[in-house]
């Protein structure tokens, strides 16, 4: 099929390259000239395992192209909207500027009878509003949320847990048939496909992210209680996780969730619920957010407490800057936040991340970035493990102790073995253990 994908960020670039890898002819469109130039040259604008390969193969096949000109989508049968919906500068709700601009751009050039498939995470009710605009041009619109995780984005796109189509009664059969054709090879494998109305599809996405955020904050709340009672939250998570109804996944206590999705999605959902007069239904999301943010402060406080007097002038190593491993994304990263806060308190912060140094440096040039893990550890008076990269998990406590000035470690992701580190002479502090 001929497809267009509007927005070439995490969601859009991965979707465009993945659809080409399934055999479709795809044009990716973005207003950012530099991003389009990079993608057209076969360079990924961010770190995402597996994306390079399908990008290059797609470009070489001639079936994948990128453009800044909306006119290039004129032949497409389906137009995917994959632009961002960041938090509004002036509030908690979602900024719909990019979705609205993408829709307008598509409608200027789309052929009648084509289908817009929205993938961006949007406030419930958006699809109904856009469907009316599209109908005036004879274009159909469905909501087809995306559940990809950074670090697994390609796999999640070409081999998803489920597909969700949010369609209207008026165009139900055509929309389902068109999307089934797009995803034919995925459906052949027996991937579950749920056809819902539009509000359900929009809500599925925010409900999923709210549930995940709640799960993480739940275990972090248990970490807070564990800290004052002498319990170990990692054992607690293992024990409750054996109950299949609870499950062990997303029960890792630490410095909480960050990234371009969970934090802004729970805020946007709470803001939308307020607009709908149902703020109380998701009032708990505010607490989920607060618990989450408290964990960052907790780490900063523990580091400060470890010194006799202020942290000012002390050399603190922050290992990890990305919001999670296998990503160079620093959007709302708890790790970067901790580094910035400690720096703000006058600590001599040295940071290191295997992938996120450039993105972090662009956003926070005031931090000191070490060229290597060893350099970051050199002379350190406190080491904070802030992102659970494999490289940090594998650190040898005895060897690491020889590099630092003071063997004090804050395992903010609970990835180290406390006994091994204590036996090697370290003062070890985990999260909720
Ligand atoms: C999240 C969802 O997991 C995806 O399903 C969704 O499609 C995506 O948002 C989106 O809306 O686009 P992502 O932001 O890539 O994906 O990251 P997650 O893997 O969900 O991790 C989010 C944060 O939670 C990270 O900072 C991670 O370190 C933290 N986390 C995760 C914990 O603190 N504890 C856990 O047990 C799990």
XYZ file of C-alpha atoms and ligand atoms in Angstrom:
470
model
C 0.000 0.000 0.000
C 0.956 3.659 -0.327
C 1.241 5.173 3.135
C 2.271 8.486 4.627
C 3.476 9.069 8.171
C 3.327 12.608 9.530
C 5.927 13.332 12.201
C 9.333 11.656 12.142
C 10.189 11.547 15.840
C 10.347 8.322 17.876
C 6.898 7.229 16.942
C 6.773 8.414 13.327
C 10.277 7.496 12.167
C 9.969 4.008 13.623
C 6.482 3.576 12.179
C 7.541 4.758 8.713
C 10.586 2.472 8.560
C 8.642 -0.452 10.047
C 5.790 -0.109 7.537
C 8.340 -0.058 4.710
C 9.895 -3.207 6.191
C 6.454 -4.852 5.904
C 6.480 -4.128 2.148
C 4.533 -0.866 1.962
C 5.595 2.264 0.084
C 5.964 4.994 2.679
C 6.671 8.699 2.740
C 7.622 10.160 6.117
C 6.859 13.858 6.474
C 8.187 16.286 9.050
C 8.558 20.072 9.180
C 12.070 19.699 10.642
C 14.390 20.012 7.620
C 17.445 18.738 9.523
C 15.643 15.609 10.700
C 14.404 14.825 7.186
C 17.907 15.328 5.743
C 19.353 12.918 8.311
C 16.708 10.258 7.800
C 17.036 10.556 4.011
C 20.760 9.955 4.402
C 20.050 6.800 6.406
C 20.984 8.295 9.770
C 18.689 7.838 12.736
C 18.156 11.078 14.694
C 18.072 9.130 17.997
C 19.385 5.876 19.416
C 16.965 3.008 18.882
C 18.198 -0.575 18.491
C 17.334 -2.072 15.073
C 16.118 1.146 13.504
C 19.283 1.827 11.470
C 18.932 -1.420 9.632
C 15.299 -1.110 8.535
C 15.848 2.558 7.713
C 18.741 1.764 5.366
C 16.988 -1.227 3.813
C 13.852 0.829 3.269
C 15.763 3.693 1.645
C 17.737 1.306 -0.565
C 14.548 -0.419 -1.747
C 13.174 2.951 -2.877
C 9.979 2.272 -0.939
C 10.866 4.588 1.934
C 11.302 8.309 1.381
C 11.208 11.390 3.581
C 10.029 14.883 2.783
C 9.151 18.243 4.316
C 6.438 18.793 1.719
C 2.906 17.654 2.543
C 2.159 17.569 -1.200
C 4.191 14.335 -1.297
C 1.440 12.469 0.541
C -1.117 13.014 -2.198
C -1.001 9.405 -3.471
C -1.165 7.707 -0.081
C -4.177 5.591 0.857
C -3.528 5.861 4.601
C -1.978 8.792 6.479
C -0.643 8.056 9.937
C -0.385 10.928 12.406
C 2.651 10.316 14.618
C 3.487 13.800 15.868
C 4.138 14.665 19.503
C 1.582 15.793 22.073
C 3.866 17.315 24.710
C 2.684 18.882 27.932
C 1.399 22.428 27.368
C 3.753 25.151 28.493
C 0.934 26.867 30.363
C -0.643 23.855 32.068
C -0.937 20.121 32.558
C -2.955 19.323 29.420
C -1.627 18.082 26.081
C -0.406 20.595 23.514
C -2.420 19.753 20.402
C -0.653 22.213 18.083
C 1.227 19.512 16.173
C -1.723 17.138 15.769
C -3.884 19.983 14.499
C -1.181 21.169 12.092
C -0.606 17.615 10.823
C -4.326 17.127 10.221
C -4.578 20.427 8.340
C -1.511 19.539 6.261
C -2.911 16.129 5.368
C -6.340 17.479 4.463
C -4.838 20.022 2.103
C -3.393 17.259 -0.082
C -5.096 13.934 0.729
C -7.205 12.279 -1.917
C -10.885 11.762 -1.110
C -11.549 8.269 0.166
C -8.173 8.009 1.888
C -7.953 7.289 5.604
C -6.222 9.215 8.388
C -5.070 6.871 11.169
C -4.130 8.777 14.311
C -1.359 7.200 16.379
C -0.383 10.069 18.673
C -1.531 9.945 22.303
C -4.389 12.447 22.488
C -7.062 13.662 24.902
C -10.241 11.607 24.513
C -12.585 13.393 22.119
C -9.868 14.492 19.700
C -10.712 11.876 17.053
C -14.369 12.918 16.956
C -13.367 16.542 16.389
C -10.865 15.681 13.650
C -13.264 13.238 11.970
C -15.623 16.147 11.277
C -12.838 18.195 9.698
C -11.745 15.244 7.572
C -15.278 14.402 6.441
C -15.559 17.827 4.774
C -12.748 16.751 2.418
C -14.167 13.260 1.904
C -11.403 11.765 4.056
C -12.082 9.143 6.763
C -10.432 9.082 10.186
C -9.735 6.299 12.679
C -7.683 6.197 15.899
C -5.039 3.513 15.984
C -2.960 4.018 19.144
C 0.643 2.903 19.389
C 2.084 1.112 22.402
C 5.782 1.012 21.524
C 8.421 1.223 24.218
C 11.645 3.063 23.522
C 14.468 0.570 23.242
C 12.037 -1.993 21.763
C 10.295 0.347 19.356
C 10.882 -1.620 16.153
C 9.873 -4.932 17.691
C 6.797 -3.387 19.305
C 5.742 -1.915 15.938
C 6.208 -4.949 13.696
C 5.241 -7.485 16.379
C 2.820 -5.706 18.739
C 0.915 -7.291 21.649
C -2.305 -6.088 20.088
C -3.745 -3.739 17.488
C -6.529 -1.342 18.384
C -8.717 0.355 15.759
C -11.028 3.104 16.970
C -13.580 3.685 14.215
C -16.912 5.450 13.697
C -20.143 3.595 12.906
C -20.427 5.497 9.621
C -17.222 4.148 8.093
C -16.680 1.063 10.271
C -16.320 -1.594 7.570
C -14.119 0.419 5.202
C -11.829 1.565 8.003
C -11.362 -1.932 9.407
C -10.710 -3.341 5.937
C -8.120 -0.645 5.176
C -6.250 -1.080 8.459
C -6.390 -4.872 8.113
C -4.694 -4.470 4.739
C -1.956 -2.291 6.292
C -1.334 -4.784 9.082
C -2.040 -7.971 7.093
C 1.303 -9.631 7.824
C 1.004 -8.839 11.547
C -2.563 -10.161 11.724
C -1.569 -13.372 9.944
C 0.482 -14.276 13.011
C -2.656 -14.216 15.128
C -1.980 -10.841 16.796
C -5.122 -9.801 18.711
C -7.040 -7.009 16.987
C -9.652 -5.017 18.875
C -12.132 -2.843 17.001
C -13.662 -0.187 19.238
C -15.272 3.190 18.908
C -12.960 6.204 18.807
C -13.195 7.314 22.469
C -12.366 3.785 23.615
C -9.277 3.628 21.405
C -8.081 7.020 22.655
C -8.680 5.972 26.255
C -6.996 2.574 25.843
C -3.696 4.340 25.349
C -3.901 6.753 28.275
C -5.397 4.075 30.510
C -2.497 1.726 29.715
C 0.127 4.366 30.482
C -1.737 5.454 33.631
C -1.845 1.872 34.840
C 1.883 1.402 34.252
C 2.692 4.682 36.012
C 0.457 3.684 38.925
C 2.184 0.332 39.213
C 5.594 2.004 39.428
C 4.425 4.569 41.958
C 2.740 1.847 43.987
C 6.024 0.015 44.429
C 7.844 3.278 45.111
C 5.282 4.044 47.833
C 6.093 0.625 49.294
C 9.763 1.622 49.093
C 9.015 4.684 51.223
C 7.352 2.488 53.838
C 10.152 -0.075 53.609
C 12.715 2.639 54.283
C 11.211 3.446 57.682
C 10.483 -0.151 58.696
C 13.605 -2.035 57.638
C 11.736 -4.037 54.977
C 13.265 -4.770 51.555
C 11.056 -3.581 48.696
C 12.787 -5.766 46.093
C 11.909 -8.902 48.064
C 8.446 -7.537 48.619
C 8.048 -7.025 44.833
C 9.295 -10.565 44.157
C 6.855 -11.982 46.668
C 3.748 -10.124 45.493
C 4.836 -10.483 41.857
C 4.446 -14.259 42.062
C 0.728 -13.673 42.258
C -0.237 -13.766 38.580
C -2.948 -11.201 39.173
C -0.253 -8.733 40.237
C 2.752 -9.796 38.125
C 6.399 -8.843 38.701
C 6.812 -6.530 35.692
C 6.906 -2.762 36.315
C 7.402 -3.327 40.029
C 10.987 -2.102 40.173
C 11.345 0.563 42.825
C 13.933 3.234 42.149
C 13.923 6.891 41.185
C 10.680 6.476 39.319
C 9.456 6.937 35.799
C 10.434 9.583 33.310
C 10.523 9.891 29.545
C 8.415 11.529 26.897
C 5.279 9.513 27.688
C 4.250 8.416 31.166
C 4.739 11.754 33.023
C 2.994 13.923 30.455
C 0.306 11.357 29.688
C -0.913 11.046 33.283
C -0.992 14.834 33.599
C -2.855 15.269 30.322
C -5.331 12.563 31.329
C -6.007 14.228 34.685
C -6.460 17.579 32.926
C -8.864 16.058 30.377
C -10.854 14.348 33.125
C -11.229 17.741 34.855
C -12.585 19.213 31.623
C -15.081 16.374 31.446
C -16.208 17.094 35.016
C -14.711 13.792 36.172
C -11.504 14.974 37.781
C -12.207 12.912 40.881
C -12.185 9.675 38.865
C -8.473 9.970 38.221
C -7.511 12.156 41.192
C -5.129 9.353 42.231
C -2.936 10.194 39.241
C -1.832 13.360 41.025
C -0.545 11.205 43.887
C 1.082 8.841 41.409
C 2.907 11.867 40.004
C 3.844 13.179 43.443
C 5.188 9.845 44.700
C 7.205 9.615 41.505
C 8.770 13.047 41.875
C 9.498 12.463 45.586
C 11.868 9.622 44.679
C 14.194 11.983 42.823
C 14.289 14.276 45.845
C 14.896 11.285 48.103
C 18.088 10.373 46.235
C 19.352 13.953 46.306
C 18.641 14.158 50.062
C 20.432 10.870 50.796
C 23.512 12.000 48.862
C 23.577 15.302 50.750
C 23.081 13.495 54.102
C 26.105 11.337 53.411
C 28.390 14.341 53.830
C 29.234 16.107 57.046
C 27.656 19.439 56.155
C 26.751 20.714 52.678
C 27.400 18.785 49.473
C 28.995 21.976 48.104
C 32.333 21.292 46.412
C 32.136 17.522 46.837
C 32.695 15.349 43.796
C 29.574 13.297 43.039
C 29.376 10.837 40.140
C 26.011 10.321 38.475
C 26.017 7.182 36.319
C 23.212 7.334 33.783
C 21.447 10.286 32.216
C 18.875 8.631 29.941
C 15.391 8.064 31.394
C 15.942 4.343 30.909
C 18.624 2.060 29.434
C 18.990 1.419 25.690
C 17.860 4.940 24.956
C 19.504 8.340 24.545
C 16.262 10.043 25.505
C 16.633 12.474 28.400
C 13.098 13.888 28.343
C 11.942 14.205 31.946
C 14.753 11.873 32.959
C 14.938 11.236 36.726
C 18.679 10.562 36.343
C 19.389 13.900 34.705
C 17.141 15.639 37.198
C 19.192 14.242 40.103
C 22.441 15.369 38.428
C 21.070 18.865 37.809
C 19.726 19.192 41.361
C 23.034 18.141 42.917
C 24.883 20.539 40.656
C 22.463 23.268 41.761
C 23.448 22.544 45.373
C 27.061 23.211 44.508
C 28.291 19.628 44.176
C 30.982 18.972 41.614
C 28.857 16.592 39.545
C 30.494 14.325 36.970
C 28.108 12.375 34.737
C 28.441 9.495 32.370
C 25.957 7.659 30.153
C 26.746 5.150 27.396
C 24.376 6.829 24.885
C 22.796 9.984 26.232
C 25.834 12.265 26.610
C 25.078 14.396 23.549
C 21.389 14.849 24.245
C 22.150 15.664 27.896
C 24.933 18.083 26.977
C 22.634 19.958 24.618
C 20.009 20.371 27.314
C 22.381 20.984 30.249
C 25.755 22.304 29.125
C 26.556 23.294 32.724
C 27.132 19.674 33.790
C 30.516 18.012 33.630
C 30.473 15.019 31.259
C 33.176 12.390 31.655
C 34.668 10.783 28.560
C 34.479 7.312 30.082
C 33.065 5.371 32.994
C 36.520 5.230 34.606
C 36.984 8.976 34.297
C 33.579 9.526 35.897
C 34.546 7.372 38.893
C 37.977 8.920 39.394
C 38.173 10.636 42.773
C 34.450 10.358 43.382
C 33.082 10.907 46.889
C 29.637 9.495 46.119
C 28.446 7.389 43.191
C 24.781 7.463 42.151
C 23.548 4.712 39.824
C 20.685 6.562 38.150
C 19.918 4.513 35.004
C 20.086 0.716 34.922
C 22.532 0.280 32.035
C 24.151 -3.172 31.808
C 27.592 -1.560 32.109
C 26.707 -0.290 35.587
C 25.113 -3.548 36.713
C 28.363 -5.320 35.821
C 30.615 -2.990 37.819
C 32.955 -4.912 40.072
C 32.721 -3.510 43.615
C 36.363 -4.207 44.564
C 37.773 -2.763 41.364
C 35.459 0.250 41.477
C 36.513 0.956 45.069
C 40.117 1.476 43.907
C 39.042 4.333 41.619
C 36.974 6.463 43.958
C 38.056 8.694 46.835
C 35.234 7.604 49.132
C 33.401 4.285 48.588
C 29.819 5.477 48.982
C 27.215 4.256 46.493
C 23.550 5.141 46.004
C 21.891 2.407 44.003
C 18.935 4.450 42.798
C 17.737 1.609 40.516
C 18.383 -1.295 42.898
C 20.587 -3.113 40.392
C 23.614 -3.891 42.559
C 24.094 -6.716 45.021
C 24.154 -4.921 48.402
C 26.088 -7.695 50.162
C 28.835 -7.842 47.541
C 29.249 -4.076 47.589
C 29.264 -3.856 51.391
C 31.786 -6.698 51.584
C 34.040 -4.734 49.235
C 34.035 -1.846 51.711
C 31.264 0.282 50.247
C 28.630 2.188 52.163
C 25.649 1.005 50.134
C 22.245 2.703 50.001
C 19.492 1.211 47.852
C 15.944 2.367 47.338
C 13.536 0.914 49.857
C 15.851 -1.831 50.979
C 5.888 3.839 27.758
C 4.997 2.578 27.753
O 5.658 1.523 28.448
C 4.700 2.148 26.319
O 3.817 1.040 26.326
C 4.053 3.313 25.592
O 3.748 2.991 24.245
C 5.011 4.501 25.609
O 5.268 4.874 26.973
C 4.344 5.635 24.885
O 3.322 6.170 25.387
O 4.738 5.955 23.763
P 8.521 4.254 27.456
O 8.249 5.692 27.751
O 9.406 3.902 26.310
O 7.140 3.472 27.178
O 9.185 3.658 28.755
P 8.867 2.522 29.839
O 9.597 1.304 29.504
O 7.414 2.426 30.087
O 9.569 3.173 31.103
C 9.091 4.407 31.634
C 9.856 4.796 32.864
O 9.474 3.971 33.951
C 11.379 4.699 32.767
O 11.938 5.868 33.326
C 11.716 3.479 33.588
O 12.987 3.536 34.151
C 10.630 3.532 34.654
N 10.331 2.227 35.281
C 9.847 1.199 34.535
C 10.525 2.080 36.639
O 10.952 3.008 37.357
N 10.231 0.873 37.216
C 9.743 -0.167 36.510
O 9.490 -1.242 37.092
C 9.560 0.005 35.120
